[in-house]
Amino acid sequence: MALFPKKKNEPSKPATPLGTRVDAYKRLLDCFKIGNRLRFHPEFEDDTVLEALIIGYYVEGQFIYQQKHIDINVIEGIPSLTIKTPQGTQSYSRVSEFYLVVPRDVGLEEKLDYDSRATLGNTGPFKKGAALKLMSFQPGRDNLSCEAMVHRNIKMESGPHTGLTVVQLKPSLGTVQEYEPRSETRVNTHLPAHFHLNGGNDFLRCYILDYSESAMRVGLIDEDNSWPEMGKKDMGIFCLKLSKDSPITKLQCDCVDQRGKERIFKVTKINRQGQFVPFTRLDSLEFKVNLMNLFGE
């Protein structure tokens, strides 16, 4: 006998459709792919942004290391998640155990300024039970953000990452939403600069149109000119002045996206005393504040 029998006039609750959770996982699989980087920050620490690499998934007790080994299909009208493992192919209409797998120690905290490192503490961002906000980063494509919890840290004893300590992150499906990676901290500018491909003598005149975190959107001044083809091994040097009396600032950048005639560049290094050194979080904040002083209302 039921302890709490249903009242006669109480309406029946509709059953949760099979596959609802699988549909939500499809959005994650499209944006948080194996081999892609993700950005994240601890709860309530929006300014402490770190990066991690997704090296796999952990689904229903199985590690998945290749994107082609996991997929969502519709079987007899019901979405089904299929994974391929050494033991064979398995399909699920509902998934209760799904984690993103990232490396535990990759030295990213060392790139933070002193205050940000102090905020993380000795345990770093991956303490068991810690709350994080994850943000996918796919230039030119849709991106998602979601909240996640650190499920556990584990040292791999088999597979392609044997000996590596990894972190299992459990995404909260109810918090998944679309977001624009550069919209929250963007500073609109119109700063003239010279662009040198791979540091050569030839240059293109351009405008830095906006800046956020360490990424900037750049357009060419001369409409008859066009951007050169840039591969993964190519980089650009931007020469600019933040004021009439200031010295020339030189930034080394990678082209990460194309938007029509405009390009998105990620700043990787800054020239100090004739040498390029890593562009730190503190450098980024200083650069942004200087731009706000120039172009802010």
PDB file of C-alpha atoms in Angstrom:
ATOM      1  CA  MET A   1       0.000   0.000   0.000  1.00  0.00           C
ATOM      2  CA  ALA A   2       1.298   3.438  -0.888  1.00  0.00           C
ATOM      3  CA  LEU A   3       2.104   5.682   2.061  1.00  0.00           C
ATOM      4  CA  PHE A   4       0.740   8.720   0.226  1.00  0.00           C
ATOM      5  CA  PRO A   5      -2.104   7.623  -2.085  1.00  0.00           C
ATOM      6  CA  LYS A   6      -2.984  10.068  -4.859  1.00  0.00           C
ATOM      7  CA  LYS A   7      -6.089  12.150  -4.266  1.00  0.00           C
ATOM      8  CA  LYS A   8      -9.017  11.369  -6.531  1.00  0.00           C
ATOM      9  CA  ASN A   9      -9.139  14.823  -8.118  1.00  0.00           C
ATOM     10  CA  GLU A  10      -5.359  15.242  -8.464  1.00  0.00           C
ATOM     11  CA  PRO A  11      -4.444  15.420 -12.172  1.00  0.00           C
ATOM     12  CA  SER A  12      -1.879  12.959 -13.462  1.00  0.00           C
ATOM     13  CA  LYS A  13       1.541  14.462 -14.150  1.00  0.00           C
ATOM     14  CA  PRO A  14       2.741  14.033 -17.727  1.00  0.00           C
ATOM     15  CA  ALA A  15       5.564  11.564 -18.049  1.00  0.00           C
ATOM     16  CA  THR A  16       8.984  12.969 -18.846  1.00  0.00           C
ATOM     17  CA  PRO A  17       9.588  12.186 -22.523  1.00  0.00           C
ATOM     18  CA  LEU A  18      12.361   9.701 -23.177  1.00  0.00           C
ATOM     19  CA  GLY A  19      15.314  11.406 -24.788  1.00  0.00           C
ATOM     20  CA  THR A  20      14.867  14.854 -23.234  1.00  0.00           C
ATOM     21  CA  ARG A  21      18.185  14.577 -21.446  1.00  0.00           C
ATOM     22  CA  VAL A  22      19.842  13.192 -24.566  1.00  0.00           C
ATOM     23  CA  ASP A  23      18.705  16.245 -26.545  1.00  0.00           C
ATOM     24  CA  ALA A  24      20.383  18.474 -23.971  1.00  0.00           C
ATOM     25  CA  TYR A  25      23.599  16.496 -24.228  1.00  0.00           C
ATOM     26  CA  LYS A  26      23.586  16.976 -27.991  1.00  0.00           C
ATOM     27  CA  ARG A  27      24.052  20.719 -27.519  1.00  0.00           C
ATOM     28  CA  LEU A  28      27.008  20.054 -25.218  1.00  0.00           C
ATOM     29  CA  LEU A  29      28.565  17.609 -27.675  1.00  0.00           C
ATOM     30  CA  ASP A  30      28.287  20.198 -30.469  1.00  0.00           C
ATOM     31  CA  CYS A  31      30.091  22.913 -28.507  1.00  0.00           C
ATOM     32  CA  PHE A  32      32.298  21.130 -25.953  1.00  0.00           C
ATOM     33  CA  LYS A  33      34.082  18.762 -28.326  1.00  0.00           C
ATOM     34  CA  ILE A  34      37.023  16.509 -27.574  1.00  0.00           C
ATOM     35  CA  GLY A  35      40.175  18.369 -28.602  1.00  0.00           C
ATOM     36  CA  ASN A  36      38.616  21.828 -28.091  1.00  0.00           C
ATOM     37  CA  ARG A  37      39.611  24.299 -25.441  1.00  0.00           C
ATOM     38  CA  LEU A  38      37.090  25.649 -22.987  1.00  0.00           C
ATOM     39  CA  ARG A  39      37.241  28.695 -20.773  1.00  0.00           C
ATOM     40  CA  PHE A  40      36.132  28.583 -17.168  1.00  0.00           C
ATOM     41  CA  HIS A  41      36.159  30.514 -13.949  1.00  0.00           C
ATOM     42  CA  PRO A  42      35.364  29.593 -10.349  1.00  0.00           C
ATOM     43  CA  GLU A  43      31.979  30.568  -8.950  1.00  0.00           C
ATOM     44  CA  PHE A  44      31.719  34.313  -8.176  1.00  0.00           C
ATOM     45  CA  GLU A  45      35.206  34.932  -9.671  1.00  0.00           C
ATOM     46  CA  ASP A  46      34.319  36.287 -13.121  1.00  0.00           C
ATOM     47  CA  ASP A  47      37.686  38.018 -13.547  1.00  0.00           C
ATOM     48  CA  THR A  48      39.727  34.845 -12.997  1.00  0.00           C
ATOM     49  CA  VAL A  49      39.385  33.230 -16.429  1.00  0.00           C
ATOM     50  CA  LEU A  50      41.340  30.048 -17.149  1.00  0.00           C
ATOM     51  CA  GLU A  51      41.489  27.615 -20.049  1.00  0.00           C
ATOM     52  CA  ALA A  52      41.388  23.836 -20.183  1.00  0.00           C
ATOM     53  CA  LEU A  53      41.505  21.238 -22.946  1.00  0.00           C
ATOM     54  CA  ILE A  54      38.732  18.665 -23.293  1.00  0.00           C
ATOM     55  CA  ILE A  55      40.546  15.337 -23.689  1.00  0.00           C
ATOM     56  CA  GLY A  56      37.514  13.093 -23.358  1.00  0.00           C
ATOM     57  CA  TYR A  57      34.116  12.304 -21.887  1.00  0.00           C
ATOM     58  CA  TYR A  58      33.096   9.871 -19.150  1.00  0.00           C
ATOM     59  CA  VAL A  59      29.709   8.375 -20.031  1.00  0.00           C
ATOM     60  CA  GLU A  60      27.948   5.673 -18.017  1.00  0.00           C
ATOM     61  CA  GLY A  61      31.193   4.307 -16.626  1.00  0.00           C
ATOM     62  CA  GLN A  62      33.159   4.505 -19.902  1.00  0.00           C
ATOM     63  CA  PHE A  63      35.911   6.898 -20.977  1.00  0.00           C
ATOM     64  CA  ILE A  64      35.547   8.235 -24.534  1.00  0.00           C
ATOM     65  CA  TYR A  65      38.696   9.731 -26.098  1.00  0.00           C
ATOM     66  CA  GLN A  66      37.614  10.419 -29.705  1.00  0.00           C
ATOM     67  CA  GLN A  67      34.673  12.497 -30.916  1.00  0.00           C
ATOM     68  CA  LYS A  68      33.809   9.943 -33.580  1.00  0.00           C
ATOM     69  CA  HIS A  69      33.151   7.370 -30.862  1.00  0.00           C
ATOM     70  CA  ILE A  70      30.114   9.218 -29.510  1.00  0.00           C
ATOM     71  CA  ASP A  71      27.009  10.368 -31.349  1.00  0.00           C
ATOM     72  CA  ILE A  72      23.307  11.041 -30.944  1.00  0.00           C
ATOM     73  CA  ASN A  73      20.909   9.374 -33.355  1.00  0.00           C
ATOM     74  CA  VAL A  74      17.154   8.966 -33.535  1.00  0.00           C
ATOM     75  CA  ILE A  75      16.140   5.322 -33.161  1.00  0.00           C
ATOM     76  CA  GLU A  76      12.433   4.565 -33.704  1.00  0.00           C
ATOM     77  CA  GLY A  77      11.600   8.197 -33.064  1.00  0.00           C
ATOM     78  CA  ILE A  78      13.554   8.372 -29.803  1.00  0.00           C
ATOM     79  CA  PRO A  79      16.877  10.232 -29.537  1.00  0.00           C
ATOM     80  CA  SER A  80      19.594   7.822 -28.486  1.00  0.00           C
ATOM     81  CA  LEU A  81      23.191   8.433 -27.419  1.00  0.00           C
ATOM     82  CA  THR A  82      25.569   5.837 -28.840  1.00  0.00           C
ATOM     83  CA  ILE A  83      29.125   5.249 -27.659  1.00  0.00           C
ATOM     84  CA  LYS A  84      31.772   2.927 -29.065  1.00  0.00           C
ATOM     85  CA  THR A  85      34.066   1.205 -26.588  1.00  0.00           C
ATOM     86  CA  PRO A  86      36.517  -1.721 -26.786  1.00  0.00           C
ATOM     87  CA  GLN A  87      33.667  -3.854 -25.453  1.00  0.00           C
ATOM     88  CA  GLY A  88      31.348  -2.853 -28.313  1.00  0.00           C
ATOM     89  CA  THR A  89      28.643  -0.312 -29.121  1.00  0.00           C
ATOM     90  CA  GLN A  90      26.199   0.802 -26.443  1.00  0.00           C
ATOM     91  CA  SER A  91      23.123   3.020 -26.802  1.00  0.00           C
ATOM     92  CA  TYR A  92      21.183   4.978 -24.184  1.00  0.00           C
ATOM     93  CA  SER A  93      17.861   6.781 -24.415  1.00  0.00           C
ATOM     94  CA  ARG A  94      18.610   8.516 -21.116  1.00  0.00           C
ATOM     95  CA  VAL A  95      21.990   9.355 -19.633  1.00  0.00           C
ATOM     96  CA  SER A  96      22.563   9.807 -15.910  1.00  0.00           C
ATOM     97  CA  GLU A  97      26.376   9.847 -15.876  1.00  0.00           C
ATOM     98  CA  PHE A  98      28.105  12.313 -18.200  1.00  0.00           C
ATOM     99  CA  TYR A  99      31.295  14.217 -17.430  1.00  0.00           C
ATOM    100  CA  LEU A 100      33.734  16.357 -19.389  1.00  0.00           C
ATOM    101  CA  VAL A 101      37.317  15.203 -18.819  1.00  0.00           C
ATOM    102  CA  VAL A 102      40.141  17.775 -18.661  1.00  0.00           C
ATOM    103  CA  PRO A 103      43.788  17.609 -17.428  1.00  0.00           C
ATOM    104  CA  ARG A 104      44.306  18.492 -13.780  1.00  0.00           C
ATOM    105  CA  ASP A 105      47.649  20.319 -14.027  1.00  0.00           C
ATOM    106  CA  VAL A 106      48.669  22.289 -17.116  1.00  0.00           C
ATOM    107  CA  GLY A 107      50.225  25.319 -15.409  1.00  0.00           C
ATOM    108  CA  LEU A 108      47.532  27.814 -16.417  1.00  0.00           C
ATOM    109  CA  GLU A 109      47.385  29.348 -12.934  1.00  0.00           C
ATOM    110  CA  GLU A 110      50.958  30.556 -13.411  1.00  0.00           C
ATOM    111  CA  LYS A 111      49.747  33.014 -16.065  1.00  0.00           C
ATOM    112  CA  LEU A 112      47.458  34.777 -13.585  1.00  0.00           C
ATOM    113  CA  ASP A 113      48.370  37.856 -11.629  1.00  0.00           C
ATOM    114  CA  TYR A 114      49.128  37.608  -7.914  1.00  0.00           C
ATOM    115  CA  ASP A 115      45.605  38.511  -6.714  1.00  0.00           C
ATOM    116  CA  SER A 116      43.942  35.924  -8.971  1.00  0.00           C
ATOM    117  CA  ARG A 117      46.315  33.174  -7.822  1.00  0.00           C
ATOM    118  CA  ALA A 118      45.650  34.112  -4.205  1.00  0.00           C
ATOM    119  CA  THR A 119      41.900  33.845  -4.816  1.00  0.00           C
ATOM    120  CA  LEU A 120      42.271  30.285  -6.128  1.00  0.00           C
ATOM    121  CA  GLY A 121      44.303  29.244  -3.085  1.00  0.00           C
ATOM    122  CA  ASN A 122      46.645  26.271  -2.784  1.00  0.00           C
ATOM    123  CA  THR A 123      44.061  23.776  -4.034  1.00  0.00           C
ATOM    124  CA  GLY A 124      43.549  25.493  -7.392  1.00  0.00           C
ATOM    125  CA  PRO A 125      40.236  25.557  -9.261  1.00  0.00           C
ATOM    126  CA  PHE A 126      39.613  21.784  -9.314  1.00  0.00           C
ATOM    127  CA  LYS A 127      38.888  20.969  -5.682  1.00  0.00           C
ATOM    128  CA  LYS A 128      36.239  18.235  -5.424  1.00  0.00           C
ATOM    129  CA  GLY A 129      32.788  19.822  -5.193  1.00  0.00           C
ATOM    130  CA  ALA A 130      33.964  23.207  -6.501  1.00  0.00           C
ATOM    131  CA  ALA A 131      31.484  25.121  -8.664  1.00  0.00           C
ATOM    132  CA  LEU A 132      32.689  26.446 -12.016  1.00  0.00           C
ATOM    133  CA  LYS A 133      31.247  28.265 -14.988  1.00  0.00           C
ATOM    134  CA  LEU A 134      32.268  26.689 -18.300  1.00  0.00           C
ATOM    135  CA  MET A 135      32.329  28.545 -21.621  1.00  0.00           C
ATOM    136  CA  SER A 136      32.976  26.925 -24.982  1.00  0.00           C
ATOM    137  CA  PHE A 137      35.226  28.808 -27.377  1.00  0.00           C
ATOM    138  CA  GLN A 138      34.655  28.146 -31.067  1.00  0.00           C
ATOM    139  CA  PRO A 139      35.506  31.224 -33.147  1.00  0.00           C
ATOM    140  CA  GLY A 140      32.880  31.844 -35.805  1.00  0.00           C
ATOM    141  CA  ARG A 141      30.423  29.299 -34.364  1.00  0.00           C
ATOM    142  CA  ASP A 142      27.702  29.181 -31.718  1.00  0.00           C
ATOM    143  CA  ASN A 143      28.966  28.908 -28.159  1.00  0.00           C
ATOM    144  CA  LEU A 144      27.427  27.688 -24.916  1.00  0.00           C
ATOM    145  CA  SER A 145      28.034  28.413 -21.274  1.00  0.00           C
ATOM    146  CA  CYS A 146      26.919  26.336 -18.321  1.00  0.00           C
ATOM    147  CA  GLU A 147      27.568  25.759 -14.658  1.00  0.00           C
ATOM    148  CA  ALA A 148      29.482  22.648 -13.640  1.00  0.00           C
ATOM    149  CA  MET A 149      30.723  20.876 -10.541  1.00  0.00           C
ATOM    150  CA  VAL A 150      34.087  19.193 -10.027  1.00  0.00           C
ATOM    151  CA  HIS A 151      33.097  15.546  -9.523  1.00  0.00           C
ATOM    152  CA  ARG A 152      36.516  14.055  -8.822  1.00  0.00           C
ATOM    153  CA  ASN A 153      40.216  14.042  -9.665  1.00  0.00           C
ATOM    154  CA  ILE A 154      41.597  10.733 -10.881  1.00  0.00           C
ATOM    155  CA  LYS A 155      44.982   9.451 -12.084  1.00  0.00           C
ATOM    156  CA  MET A 156      44.577   7.512 -15.309  1.00  0.00           C
ATOM    157  CA  GLU A 157      45.810   3.914 -15.007  1.00  0.00           C
ATOM    158  CA  SER A 158      45.115   2.862 -18.603  1.00  0.00           C
ATOM    159  CA  GLY A 159      44.300   4.257 -22.027  1.00  0.00           C
ATOM    160  CA  PRO A 160      46.063   6.930 -24.089  1.00  0.00           C
ATOM    161  CA  HIS A 161      46.525   9.256 -21.095  1.00  0.00           C
ATOM    162  CA  THR A 162      48.015   6.741 -18.656  1.00  0.00           C
ATOM    163  CA  GLY A 163      49.725   8.494 -15.748  1.00  0.00           C
ATOM    164  CA  LEU A 164      47.899  11.813 -16.303  1.00  0.00           C
ATOM    165  CA  THR A 165      45.754  13.187 -13.496  1.00  0.00           C
ATOM    166  CA  VAL A 166      42.412  14.320 -14.939  1.00  0.00           C
ATOM    167  CA  VAL A 167      39.320  16.078 -13.653  1.00  0.00           C
ATOM    168  CA  GLN A 168      35.743  15.001 -14.266  1.00  0.00           C
ATOM    169  CA  LEU A 169      33.409  17.986 -14.620  1.00  0.00           C
ATOM    170  CA  LYS A 170      29.660  17.438 -14.336  1.00  0.00           C
ATOM    171  CA  PRO A 171      27.707  20.027 -16.391  1.00  0.00           C
ATOM    172  CA  SER A 172      24.389  21.293 -15.054  1.00  0.00           C
ATOM    173  CA  LEU A 173      21.985  20.854 -17.968  1.00  0.00           C
ATOM    174  CA  GLY A 174      19.493  23.344 -16.569  1.00  0.00           C
ATOM    175  CA  THR A 175      22.031  26.164 -16.853  1.00  0.00           C
ATOM    176  CA  VAL A 176      23.043  25.630 -20.499  1.00  0.00           C
ATOM    177  CA  GLN A 177      22.608  28.796 -22.553  1.00  0.00           C
ATOM    178  CA  GLU A 178      24.040  30.468 -25.625  1.00  0.00           C
ATOM    179  CA  TYR A 179      26.525  33.263 -25.172  1.00  0.00           C
ATOM    180  CA  GLU A 180      28.806  35.530 -27.168  1.00  0.00           C
ATOM    181  CA  PRO A 181      32.381  35.014 -25.897  1.00  0.00           C
ATOM    182  CA  ARG A 182      33.386  38.646 -26.398  1.00  0.00           C
ATOM    183  CA  SER A 183      30.198  40.561 -25.591  1.00  0.00           C
ATOM    184  CA  GLU A 184      30.477  41.026 -21.830  1.00  0.00           C
ATOM    185  CA  THR A 185      33.792  42.874 -21.617  1.00  0.00           C
ATOM    186  CA  ARG A 186      34.010  44.512 -25.031  1.00  0.00           C
ATOM    187  CA  VAL A 187      35.410  48.036 -25.280  1.00  0.00           C
ATOM    188  CA  ASN A 188      34.485  49.810 -28.519  1.00  0.00           C
ATOM    189  CA  THR A 189      37.430  51.687 -30.019  1.00  0.00           C
ATOM    190  CA  HIS A 190      38.656  53.264 -33.233  1.00  0.00           C
ATOM    191  CA  LEU A 191      42.389  53.061 -32.681  1.00  0.00           C
ATOM    192  CA  PRO A 192      44.683  53.266 -35.743  1.00  0.00           C
ATOM    193  CA  ALA A 193      47.492  50.708 -35.981  1.00  0.00           C
ATOM    194  CA  HIS A 194      49.947  49.137 -38.415  1.00  0.00           C
ATOM    195  CA  PHE A 195      49.782  45.386 -39.066  1.00  0.00           C
ATOM    196  CA  HIS A 196      52.968  43.497 -40.003  1.00  0.00           C
ATOM    197  CA  LEU A 197      52.602  39.863 -41.094  1.00  0.00           C
ATOM    198  CA  ASN A 198      55.187  37.762 -39.225  1.00  0.00           C
ATOM    199  CA  GLY A 199      56.986  40.956 -38.234  1.00  0.00           C
ATOM    200  CA  GLY A 200      58.009  41.879 -41.800  1.00  0.00           C
ATOM    201  CA  ASN A 201      58.695  45.402 -43.022  1.00  0.00           C
ATOM    202  CA  ASP A 202      55.543  45.663 -45.168  1.00  0.00           C
ATOM    203  CA  PHE A 203      52.445  46.773 -43.292  1.00  0.00           C
ATOM    204  CA  LEU A 204      48.716  47.355 -43.624  1.00  0.00           C
ATOM    205  CA  ARG A 205      46.971  50.356 -42.072  1.00  0.00           C
ATOM    206  CA  CYS A 206      44.091  49.274 -39.876  1.00  0.00           C
ATOM    207  CA  TYR A 207      41.734  50.206 -37.036  1.00  0.00           C
ATOM    208  CA  ILE A 208      41.265  48.246 -33.816  1.00  0.00           C
ATOM    209  CA  LEU A 209      37.471  48.359 -33.609  1.00  0.00           C
ATOM    210  CA  ASP A 210      36.906  46.706 -30.233  1.00  0.00           C
ATOM    211  CA  TYR A 211      38.728  44.781 -27.530  1.00  0.00           C
ATOM    212  CA  SER A 212      37.695  42.171 -24.972  1.00  0.00           C
ATOM    213  CA  GLU A 213      39.872  40.077 -22.686  1.00  0.00           C
ATOM    214  CA  SER A 214      42.827  39.407 -25.006  1.00  0.00           C
ATOM    215  CA  ALA A 215      40.945  39.461 -28.321  1.00  0.00           C
ATOM    216  CA  MET A 216      40.471  42.409 -30.654  1.00  0.00           C
ATOM    217  CA  ARG A 217      38.424  42.991 -33.804  1.00  0.00           C
ATOM    218  CA  VAL A 218      40.380  44.749 -36.544  1.00  0.00           C
ATOM    219  CA  GLY A 219      39.373  46.321 -39.861  1.00  0.00           C
ATOM    220  CA  LEU A 220      41.502  47.717 -42.685  1.00  0.00           C
ATOM    221  CA  ILE A 221      41.600  51.463 -43.344  1.00  0.00           C
ATOM    222  CA  ASP A 222      42.230  51.171 -47.090  1.00  0.00           C
ATOM    223  CA  GLU A 223      39.252  49.431 -48.725  1.00  0.00           C
ATOM    224  CA  ASP A 224      41.356  48.395 -51.741  1.00  0.00           C
ATOM    225  CA  ASN A 225      43.643  46.322 -49.525  1.00  0.00           C
ATOM    226  CA  SER A 226      42.924  42.814 -48.296  1.00  0.00           C
ATOM    227  CA  TRP A 227      44.176  40.657 -45.458  1.00  0.00           C
ATOM    228  CA  PRO A 228      46.896  38.135 -46.294  1.00  0.00           C
ATOM    229  CA  GLU A 229      46.244  34.434 -45.878  1.00  0.00           C
ATOM    230  CA  MET A 230      47.236  33.434 -42.360  1.00  0.00           C
ATOM    231  CA  GLY A 231      47.892  29.860 -41.278  1.00  0.00           C
ATOM    232  CA  LYS A 232      48.473  28.413 -37.824  1.00  0.00           C
ATOM    233  CA  LYS A 233      52.189  29.197 -37.998  1.00  0.00           C
ATOM    234  CA  ASP A 234      51.650  32.832 -39.022  1.00  0.00           C
ATOM    235  CA  MET A 235      51.379  35.700 -36.582  1.00  0.00           C
ATOM    236  CA  GLY A 236      50.817  39.426 -36.792  1.00  0.00           C
ATOM    237  CA  ILE A 237      52.587  42.322 -35.113  1.00  0.00           C
ATOM    238  CA  PHE A 238      50.418  45.365 -34.367  1.00  0.00           C
ATOM    239  CA  CYS A 239      52.153  48.698 -33.782  1.00  0.00           C
ATOM    240  CA  LEU A 240      50.025  51.393 -32.146  1.00  0.00           C
ATOM    241  CA  LYS A 241      50.113  54.418 -29.857  1.00  0.00           C
ATOM    242  CA  LEU A 242      47.722  54.756 -26.925  1.00  0.00           C
ATOM    243  CA  SER A 243      48.279  58.516 -26.813  1.00  0.00           C
ATOM    244  CA  LYS A 244      50.153  61.182 -28.752  1.00  0.00           C
ATOM    245  CA  ASP A 245      52.991  61.270 -26.232  1.00  0.00           C
ATOM    246  CA  SER A 246      53.205  57.568 -25.377  1.00  0.00           C
ATOM    247  CA  PRO A 247      55.795  55.204 -26.896  1.00  0.00           C
ATOM    248  CA  ILE A 248      54.777  52.716 -29.577  1.00  0.00           C
ATOM    249  CA  THR A 249      53.095  49.587 -28.223  1.00  0.00           C
ATOM    250  CA  LYS A 250      53.815  46.361 -30.101  1.00  0.00           C
ATOM    251  CA  LEU A 251      51.510  43.367 -29.754  1.00  0.00           C
ATOM    252  CA  GLN A 252      52.066  39.884 -31.171  1.00  0.00           C
ATOM    253  CA  CYS A 253      48.792  38.230 -32.161  1.00  0.00           C
ATOM    254  CA  ASP A 254      47.250  35.120 -33.714  1.00  0.00           C
ATOM    255  CA  CYS A 255      44.334  35.409 -36.139  1.00  0.00           C
ATOM    256  CA  VAL A 256      41.519  33.280 -34.677  1.00  0.00           C
ATOM    257  CA  ASP A 257      38.465  34.256 -36.743  1.00  0.00           C
ATOM    258  CA  GLN A 258      37.226  36.014 -39.884  1.00  0.00           C
ATOM    259  CA  ARG A 259      34.132  38.227 -39.998  1.00  0.00           C
ATOM    260  CA  GLY A 260      33.708  39.523 -43.516  1.00  0.00           C
ATOM    261  CA  LYS A 261      36.503  42.027 -44.126  1.00  0.00           C
ATOM    262  CA  GLU A 262      37.334  42.131 -40.427  1.00  0.00           C
ATOM    263  CA  ARG A 263      39.595  39.796 -38.460  1.00  0.00           C
ATOM    264  CA  ILE A 264      39.661  38.722 -34.813  1.00  0.00           C
ATOM    265  CA  PHE A 265      43.126  38.529 -33.287  1.00  0.00           C
ATOM    266  CA  LYS A 266      44.122  37.032 -29.942  1.00  0.00           C
ATOM    267  CA  VAL A 267      46.997  38.885 -28.283  1.00  0.00           C
ATOM    268  CA  THR A 268      49.696  36.448 -27.147  1.00  0.00           C
ATOM    269  CA  LYS A 269      52.742  38.637 -26.430  1.00  0.00           C
ATOM    270  CA  ILE A 270      53.719  42.256 -25.786  1.00  0.00           C
ATOM    271  CA  ASN A 271      57.058  43.904 -26.527  1.00  0.00           C
ATOM    272  CA  ARG A 272      58.970  45.084 -23.489  1.00  0.00           C
ATOM    273  CA  GLN A 273      62.466  46.568 -23.797  1.00  0.00           C
ATOM    274  CA  GLY A 274      62.893  45.113 -27.273  1.00  0.00           C
ATOM    275  CA  GLN A 275      61.707  41.586 -26.464  1.00  0.00           C
ATOM    276  CA  PHE A 276      58.308  39.932 -26.781  1.00  0.00           C
ATOM    277  CA  VAL A 277      57.079  38.434 -23.510  1.00  0.00           C
ATOM    278  CA  PRO A 278      53.784  36.650 -22.668  1.00  0.00           C
ATOM    279  CA  PHE A 279      50.714  38.896 -22.577  1.00  0.00           C
ATOM    280  CA  THR A 280      49.420  38.407 -19.024  1.00  0.00           C
ATOM    281  CA  ARG A 281      46.043  39.031 -17.442  1.00  0.00           C
ATOM    282  CA  LEU A 282      47.479  42.177 -15.883  1.00  0.00           C
ATOM    283  CA  ASP A 283      48.665  43.381 -19.311  1.00  0.00           C
ATOM    284  CA  SER A 284      45.166  42.783 -20.673  1.00  0.00           C
ATOM    285  CA  LEU A 285      43.518  44.792 -17.902  1.00  0.00           C
ATOM    286  CA  GLU A 286      46.010  47.639 -18.337  1.00  0.00           C
ATOM    287  CA  PHE A 287      45.434  47.719 -22.086  1.00  0.00           C
ATOM    288  CA  LYS A 288      41.657  47.706 -21.625  1.00  0.00           C
ATOM    289  CA  VAL A 289      41.766  50.544 -19.083  1.00  0.00           C
ATOM    290  CA  ASN A 290      43.915  52.642 -21.421  1.00  0.00           C
ATOM    291  CA  LEU A 291      41.414  52.059 -24.240  1.00  0.00           C
ATOM    292  CA  MET A 292      38.535  53.010 -21.952  1.00  0.00           C
ATOM    293  CA  ASN A 293      40.331  56.234 -21.063  1.00  0.00           C
ATOM    294  CA  LEU A 294      40.726  57.014 -24.763  1.00  0.00           C
ATOM    295  CA  PHE A 295      37.302  56.032 -26.059  1.00  0.00           C
ATOM    296  CA  GLY A 296      34.991  55.750 -23.035  1.00  0.00           C
ATOM    297  CA  GLU A 297      32.159  58.208 -22.635  1.00  0.00           C
TER     298      GLU A 297
END
